[in-house]
mmCIF file of C-alpha atoms in Angstrom:
data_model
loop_
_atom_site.group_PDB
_atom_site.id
_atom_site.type_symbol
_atom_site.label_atom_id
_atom_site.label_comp_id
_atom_site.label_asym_id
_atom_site.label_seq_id
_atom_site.Cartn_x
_atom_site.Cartn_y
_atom_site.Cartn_z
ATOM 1 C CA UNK A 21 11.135 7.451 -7.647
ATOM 2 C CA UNK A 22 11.727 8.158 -3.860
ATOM 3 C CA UNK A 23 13.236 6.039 -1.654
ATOM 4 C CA UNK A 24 11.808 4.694 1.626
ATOM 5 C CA UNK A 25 13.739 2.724 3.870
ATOM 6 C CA UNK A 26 12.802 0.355 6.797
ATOM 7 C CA UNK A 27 14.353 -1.465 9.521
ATOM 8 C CA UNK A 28 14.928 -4.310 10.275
ATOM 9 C CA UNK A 29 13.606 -6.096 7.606
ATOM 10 C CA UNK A 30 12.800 -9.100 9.533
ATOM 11 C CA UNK A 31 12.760 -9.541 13.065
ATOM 12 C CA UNK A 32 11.728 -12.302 15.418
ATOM 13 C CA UNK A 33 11.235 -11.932 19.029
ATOM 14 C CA UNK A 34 9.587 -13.557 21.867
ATOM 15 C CA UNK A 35 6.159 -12.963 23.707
ATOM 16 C CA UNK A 36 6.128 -10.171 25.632
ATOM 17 C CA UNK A 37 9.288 -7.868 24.379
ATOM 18 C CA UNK A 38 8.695 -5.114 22.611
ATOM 19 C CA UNK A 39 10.617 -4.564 19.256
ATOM 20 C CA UNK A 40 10.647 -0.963 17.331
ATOM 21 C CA UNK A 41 10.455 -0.604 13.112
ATOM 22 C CA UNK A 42 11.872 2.337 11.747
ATOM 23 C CA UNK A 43 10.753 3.764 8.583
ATOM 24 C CA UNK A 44 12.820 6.664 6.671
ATOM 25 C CA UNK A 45 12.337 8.980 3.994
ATOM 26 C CA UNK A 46 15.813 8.656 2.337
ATOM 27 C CA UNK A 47 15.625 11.758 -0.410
ATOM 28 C CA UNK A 48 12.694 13.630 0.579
ATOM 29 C CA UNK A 49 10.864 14.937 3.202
ATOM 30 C CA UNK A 50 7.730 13.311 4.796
ATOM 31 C CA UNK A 51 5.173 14.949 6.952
ATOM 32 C CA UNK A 52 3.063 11.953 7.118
ATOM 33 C CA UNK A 53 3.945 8.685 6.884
ATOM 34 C CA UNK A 54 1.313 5.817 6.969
ATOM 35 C CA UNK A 55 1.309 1.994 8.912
ATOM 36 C CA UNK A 56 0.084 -0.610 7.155
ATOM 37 C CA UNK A 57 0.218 -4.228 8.404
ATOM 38 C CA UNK A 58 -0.426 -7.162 5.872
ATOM 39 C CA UNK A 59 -1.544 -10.828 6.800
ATOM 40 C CA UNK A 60 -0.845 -13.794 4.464
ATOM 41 C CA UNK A 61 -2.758 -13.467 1.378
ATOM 42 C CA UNK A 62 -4.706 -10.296 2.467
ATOM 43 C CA UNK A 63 -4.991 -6.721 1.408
ATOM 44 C CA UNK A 64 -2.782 -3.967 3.069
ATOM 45 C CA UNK A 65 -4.758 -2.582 6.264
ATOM 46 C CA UNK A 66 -3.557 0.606 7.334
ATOM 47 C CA UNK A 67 -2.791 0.574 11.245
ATOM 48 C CA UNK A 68 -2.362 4.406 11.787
ATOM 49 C CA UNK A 69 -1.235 7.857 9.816
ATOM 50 C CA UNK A 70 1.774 9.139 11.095
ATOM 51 C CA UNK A 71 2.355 13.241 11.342
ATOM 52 C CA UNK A 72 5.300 14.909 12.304
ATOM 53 C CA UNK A 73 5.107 16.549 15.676
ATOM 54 C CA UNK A 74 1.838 15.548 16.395
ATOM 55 C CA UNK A 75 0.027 12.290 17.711
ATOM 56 C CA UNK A 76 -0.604 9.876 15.292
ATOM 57 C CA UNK A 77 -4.141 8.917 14.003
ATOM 58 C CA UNK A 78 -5.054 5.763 14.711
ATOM 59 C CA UNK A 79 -7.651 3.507 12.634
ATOM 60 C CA UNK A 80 -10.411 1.975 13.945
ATOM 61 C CA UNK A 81 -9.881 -1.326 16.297
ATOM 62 C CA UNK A 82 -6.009 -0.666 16.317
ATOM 63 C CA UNK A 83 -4.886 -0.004 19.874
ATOM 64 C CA UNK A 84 -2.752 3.251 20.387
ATOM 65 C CA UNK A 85 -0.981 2.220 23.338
ATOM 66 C CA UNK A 86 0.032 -1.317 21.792
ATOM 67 C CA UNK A 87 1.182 -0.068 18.634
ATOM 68 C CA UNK A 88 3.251 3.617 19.686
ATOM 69 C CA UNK A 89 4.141 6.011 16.919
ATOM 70 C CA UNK A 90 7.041 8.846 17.055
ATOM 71 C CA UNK A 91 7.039 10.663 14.043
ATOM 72 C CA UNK A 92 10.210 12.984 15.549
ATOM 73 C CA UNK A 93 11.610 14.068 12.268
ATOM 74 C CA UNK A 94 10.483 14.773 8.414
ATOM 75 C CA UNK A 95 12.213 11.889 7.652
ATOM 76 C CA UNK A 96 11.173 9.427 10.390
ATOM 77 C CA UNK A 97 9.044 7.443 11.815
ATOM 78 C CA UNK A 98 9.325 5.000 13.823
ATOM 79 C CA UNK A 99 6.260 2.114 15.428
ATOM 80 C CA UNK A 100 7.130 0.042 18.193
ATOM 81 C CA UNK A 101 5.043 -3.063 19.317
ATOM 82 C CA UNK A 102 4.594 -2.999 22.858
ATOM 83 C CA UNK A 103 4.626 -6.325 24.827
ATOM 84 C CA UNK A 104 4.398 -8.437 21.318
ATOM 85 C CA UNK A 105 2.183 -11.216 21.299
ATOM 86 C CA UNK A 106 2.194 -14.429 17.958
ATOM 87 C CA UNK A 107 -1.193 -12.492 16.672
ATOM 88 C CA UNK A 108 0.539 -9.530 15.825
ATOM 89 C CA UNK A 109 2.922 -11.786 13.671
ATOM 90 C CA UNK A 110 2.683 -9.973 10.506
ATOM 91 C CA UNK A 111 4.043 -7.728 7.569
ATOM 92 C CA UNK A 112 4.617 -4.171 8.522
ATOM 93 C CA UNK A 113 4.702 -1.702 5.779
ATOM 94 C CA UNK A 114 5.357 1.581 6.000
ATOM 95 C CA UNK A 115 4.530 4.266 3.234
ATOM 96 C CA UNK A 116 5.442 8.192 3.011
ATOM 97 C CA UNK A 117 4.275 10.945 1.273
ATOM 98 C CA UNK A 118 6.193 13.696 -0.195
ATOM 99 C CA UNK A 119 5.719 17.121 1.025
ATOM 100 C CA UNK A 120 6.835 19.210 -1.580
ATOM 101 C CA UNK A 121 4.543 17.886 -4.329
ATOM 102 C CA UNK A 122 0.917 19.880 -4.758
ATOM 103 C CA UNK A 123 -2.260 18.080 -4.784
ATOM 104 C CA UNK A 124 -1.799 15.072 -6.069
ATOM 105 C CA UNK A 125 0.999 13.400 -4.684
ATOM 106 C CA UNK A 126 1.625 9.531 -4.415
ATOM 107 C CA UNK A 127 2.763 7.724 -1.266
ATOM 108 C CA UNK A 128 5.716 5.397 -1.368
ATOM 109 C CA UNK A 129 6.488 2.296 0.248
ATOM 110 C CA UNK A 130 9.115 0.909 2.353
ATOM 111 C CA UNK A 131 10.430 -2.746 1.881
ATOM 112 C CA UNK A 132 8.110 -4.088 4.633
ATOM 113 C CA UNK A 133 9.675 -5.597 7.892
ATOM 114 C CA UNK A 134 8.154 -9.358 9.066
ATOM 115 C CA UNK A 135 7.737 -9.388 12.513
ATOM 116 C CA UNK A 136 7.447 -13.349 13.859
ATOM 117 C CA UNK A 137 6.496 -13.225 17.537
ATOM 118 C CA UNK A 138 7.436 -17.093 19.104
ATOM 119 C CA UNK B 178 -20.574 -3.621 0.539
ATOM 120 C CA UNK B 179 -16.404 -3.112 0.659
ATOM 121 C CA UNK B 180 -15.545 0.319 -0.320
ATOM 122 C CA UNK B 181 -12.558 -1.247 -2.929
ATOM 123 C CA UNK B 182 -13.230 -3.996 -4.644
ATOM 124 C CA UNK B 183 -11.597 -6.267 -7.017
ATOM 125 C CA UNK B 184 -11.698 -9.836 -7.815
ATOM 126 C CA UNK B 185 -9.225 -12.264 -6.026
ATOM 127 C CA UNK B 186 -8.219 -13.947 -9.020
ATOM 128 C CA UNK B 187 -6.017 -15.674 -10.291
ATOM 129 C CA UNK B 188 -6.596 -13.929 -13.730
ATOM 130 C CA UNK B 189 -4.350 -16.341 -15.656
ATOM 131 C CA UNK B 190 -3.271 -14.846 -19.016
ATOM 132 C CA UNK B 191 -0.855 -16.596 -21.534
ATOM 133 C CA UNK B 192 2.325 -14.678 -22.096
ATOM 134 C CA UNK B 193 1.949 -12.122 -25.091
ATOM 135 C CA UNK B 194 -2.046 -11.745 -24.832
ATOM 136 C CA UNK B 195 -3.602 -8.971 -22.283
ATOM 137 C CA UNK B 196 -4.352 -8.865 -18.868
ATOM 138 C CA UNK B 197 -7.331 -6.767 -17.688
ATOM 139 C CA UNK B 198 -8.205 -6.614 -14.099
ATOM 140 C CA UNK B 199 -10.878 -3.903 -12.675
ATOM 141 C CA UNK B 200 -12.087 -2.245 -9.779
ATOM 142 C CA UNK B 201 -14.810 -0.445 -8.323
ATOM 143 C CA UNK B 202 -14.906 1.892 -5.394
ATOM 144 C CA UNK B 203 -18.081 3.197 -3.070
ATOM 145 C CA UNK B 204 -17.086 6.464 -2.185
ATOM 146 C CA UNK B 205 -18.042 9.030 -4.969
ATOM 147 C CA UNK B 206 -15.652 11.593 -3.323
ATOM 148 C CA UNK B 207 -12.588 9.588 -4.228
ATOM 149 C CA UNK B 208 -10.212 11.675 -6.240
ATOM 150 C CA UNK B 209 -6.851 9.755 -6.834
ATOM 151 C CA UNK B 210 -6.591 6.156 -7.991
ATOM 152 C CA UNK B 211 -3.908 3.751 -7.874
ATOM 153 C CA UNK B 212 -2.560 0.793 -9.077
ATOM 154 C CA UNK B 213 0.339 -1.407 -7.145
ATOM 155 C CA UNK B 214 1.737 -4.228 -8.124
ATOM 156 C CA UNK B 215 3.065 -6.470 -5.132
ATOM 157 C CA UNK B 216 5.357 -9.611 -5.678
ATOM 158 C CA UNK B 217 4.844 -12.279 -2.866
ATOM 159 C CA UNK B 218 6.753 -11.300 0.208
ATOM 160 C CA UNK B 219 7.858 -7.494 -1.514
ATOM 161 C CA UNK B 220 5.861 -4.406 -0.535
ATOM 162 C CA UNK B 221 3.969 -2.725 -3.280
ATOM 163 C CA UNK B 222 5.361 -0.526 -5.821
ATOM 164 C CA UNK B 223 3.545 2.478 -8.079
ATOM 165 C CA UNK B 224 2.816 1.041 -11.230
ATOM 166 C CA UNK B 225 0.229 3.973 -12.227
ATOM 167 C CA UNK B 226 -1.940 7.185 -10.900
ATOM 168 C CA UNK B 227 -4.696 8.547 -12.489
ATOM 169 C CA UNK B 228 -7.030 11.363 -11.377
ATOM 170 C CA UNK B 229 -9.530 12.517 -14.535
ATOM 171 C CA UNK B 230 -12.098 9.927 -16.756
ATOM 172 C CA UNK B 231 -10.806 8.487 -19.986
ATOM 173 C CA UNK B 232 -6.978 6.509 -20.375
ATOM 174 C CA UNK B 233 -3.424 6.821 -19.582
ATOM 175 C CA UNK B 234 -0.880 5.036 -20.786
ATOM 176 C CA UNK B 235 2.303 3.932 -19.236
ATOM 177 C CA UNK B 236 4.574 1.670 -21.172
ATOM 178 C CA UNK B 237 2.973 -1.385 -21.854
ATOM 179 C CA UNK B 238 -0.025 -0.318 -18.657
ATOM 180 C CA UNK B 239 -3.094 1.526 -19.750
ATOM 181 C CA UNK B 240 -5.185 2.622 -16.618
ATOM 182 C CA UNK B 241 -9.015 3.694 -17.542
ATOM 183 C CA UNK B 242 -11.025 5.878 -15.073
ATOM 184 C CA UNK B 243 -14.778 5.863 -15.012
ATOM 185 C CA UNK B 244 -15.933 8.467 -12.495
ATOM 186 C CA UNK B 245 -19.699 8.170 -12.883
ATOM 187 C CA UNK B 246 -20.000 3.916 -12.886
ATOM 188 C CA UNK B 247 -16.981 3.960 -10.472
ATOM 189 C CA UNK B 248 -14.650 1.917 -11.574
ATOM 190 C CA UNK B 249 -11.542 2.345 -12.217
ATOM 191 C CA UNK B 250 -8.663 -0.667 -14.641
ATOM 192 C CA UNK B 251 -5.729 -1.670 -15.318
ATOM 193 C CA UNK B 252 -4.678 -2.932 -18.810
ATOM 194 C CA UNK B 253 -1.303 -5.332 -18.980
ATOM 195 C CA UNK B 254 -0.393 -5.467 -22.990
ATOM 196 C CA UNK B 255 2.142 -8.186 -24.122
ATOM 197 C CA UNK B 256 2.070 -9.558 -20.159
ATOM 198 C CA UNK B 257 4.966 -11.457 -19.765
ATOM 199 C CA UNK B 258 5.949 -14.170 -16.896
ATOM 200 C CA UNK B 259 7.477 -11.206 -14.543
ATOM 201 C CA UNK B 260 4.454 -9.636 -14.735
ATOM 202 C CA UNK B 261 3.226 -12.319 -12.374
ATOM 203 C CA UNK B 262 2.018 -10.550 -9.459
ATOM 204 C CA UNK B 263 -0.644 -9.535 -7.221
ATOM 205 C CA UNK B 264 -2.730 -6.153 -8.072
ATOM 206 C CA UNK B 265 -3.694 -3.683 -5.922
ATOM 207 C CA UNK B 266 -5.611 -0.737 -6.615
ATOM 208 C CA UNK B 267 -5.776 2.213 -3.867
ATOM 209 C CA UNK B 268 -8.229 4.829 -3.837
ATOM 210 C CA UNK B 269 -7.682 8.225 -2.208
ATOM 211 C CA UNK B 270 -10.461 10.804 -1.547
ATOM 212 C CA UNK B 271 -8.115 13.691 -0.771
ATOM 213 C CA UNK B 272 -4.413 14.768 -1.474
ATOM 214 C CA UNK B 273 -2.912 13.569 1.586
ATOM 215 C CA UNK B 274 -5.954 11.349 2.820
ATOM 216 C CA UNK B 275 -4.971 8.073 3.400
ATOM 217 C CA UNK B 276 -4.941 5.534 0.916
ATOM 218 C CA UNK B 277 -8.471 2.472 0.608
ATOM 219 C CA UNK B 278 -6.572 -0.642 -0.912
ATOM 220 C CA UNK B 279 -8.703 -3.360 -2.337
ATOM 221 C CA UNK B 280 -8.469 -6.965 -1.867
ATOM 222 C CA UNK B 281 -6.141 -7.615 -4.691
ATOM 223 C CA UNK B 282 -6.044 -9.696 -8.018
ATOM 224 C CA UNK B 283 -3.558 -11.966 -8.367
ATOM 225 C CA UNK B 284 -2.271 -12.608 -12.351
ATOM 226 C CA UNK B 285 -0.597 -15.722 -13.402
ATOM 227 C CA UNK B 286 1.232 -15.222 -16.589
ATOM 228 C CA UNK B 287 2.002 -18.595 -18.259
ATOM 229 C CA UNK B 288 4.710 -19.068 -20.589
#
């Protein structure tokens, strides 16, 4: 299957800094790529959808100019946590989808990265 | 009402027998369906698709799609200890929509 990479894979940082995930499409290209970000013991929530050379869409209650998106290139994207606070302590997944397949197409998923904000 | 559900679990199973988990969905548009497996701490990874009513079989995973009740399993034949995960199942209404994850059932395969 395709390969999706992300770094780092764990990260901790202190209140206040900002700290960037990358997320790239190793062997294909990606014209979207989705956010996800996963509490303990919860289901996957998806933060945003991620299109290259356009703005990202953002989900409901997830604030665009806390968590930035740069989608620069087919094969990555990139979401940076502005000014991180210990509530947004969590697993970030990232996912991409493959834009050669037709209609129904799968999305794969990076390792995750675990963000710890002290 | 959610618009995936599934129950939490744990679904324990003893190694060898099957494990059946379901899920039902709320949106009638939804086209794709998905099931993930995710091991604690890992990221989830593609165990099946399916997109038309009736089976398909994958290895020792049957997935079963019931467009008109809406509800969509996964069947785990001759589970064994490694299959000791959580299960997600995704629903999509459109290719390249984004994907509705449900809460997750988490199997405990006991030796």
């Amino acid at each position: 299957g395709a390969v999706v990479s992300q770094h780092p894979s764990r990260v901790i940082c202190k209140s206040g800094t900002s700290v960037k995930i990358e997320c790239r499409s190793l062997d294909f290209q990606a014209t979207t790529m989705f956010w996800y970000r996963q509490f303990p013991k919860k289901s996957l929530m998806l933060m945003a959808t991620s299109n290259e050379g356009s703005k990202a869409t953002y989900e409901q209650g997830v604030e665009k100019d806390k968590f930035l998106i740069n989608h620069a290139s087919l094969t990555l994207s990139t979401l940076t946590v502005t000014s991180a606070h210990p509530e947004d302590s969590s697993f970030y997944i990232c996912s991409a989808r493959d834009s050669e397949l037709a209609v129904q197409e799968t999305q794969y998923f990076g390792p995750g990265t675990r963000l710890l904000v002290l | 009402q959610k618009e995936v559900e599934q129950n939490s679990g744990p679904l324990s199973v003893p190694e060898g027998a099957i494990a059946s988990l379901n899920c039902t969905y709320s949106d009638r548009g939804s086209q794709s369906f998905f099931w993930y497996r995710q091991y604690s701490g890992k990221s989830p990874e593609l165990i099946m698709s399916i997109y038309s009513n009736g089976d398909k079989e994958d290895g020792r995973f049957t997935a079963q799609l019931n467009k008109a009740s809406q509800y969509v399993s996964l069947l785990i034949r001759d589970s064994q200890p490694s299959d000791s995960a959580t299960y997600l199942c995704a629903v999509q209404k459109a290719a390249g929509n984004k994907l509705t994850f449900g809460g997750g059932t988490r199997v405990l395969v006991k030796p």
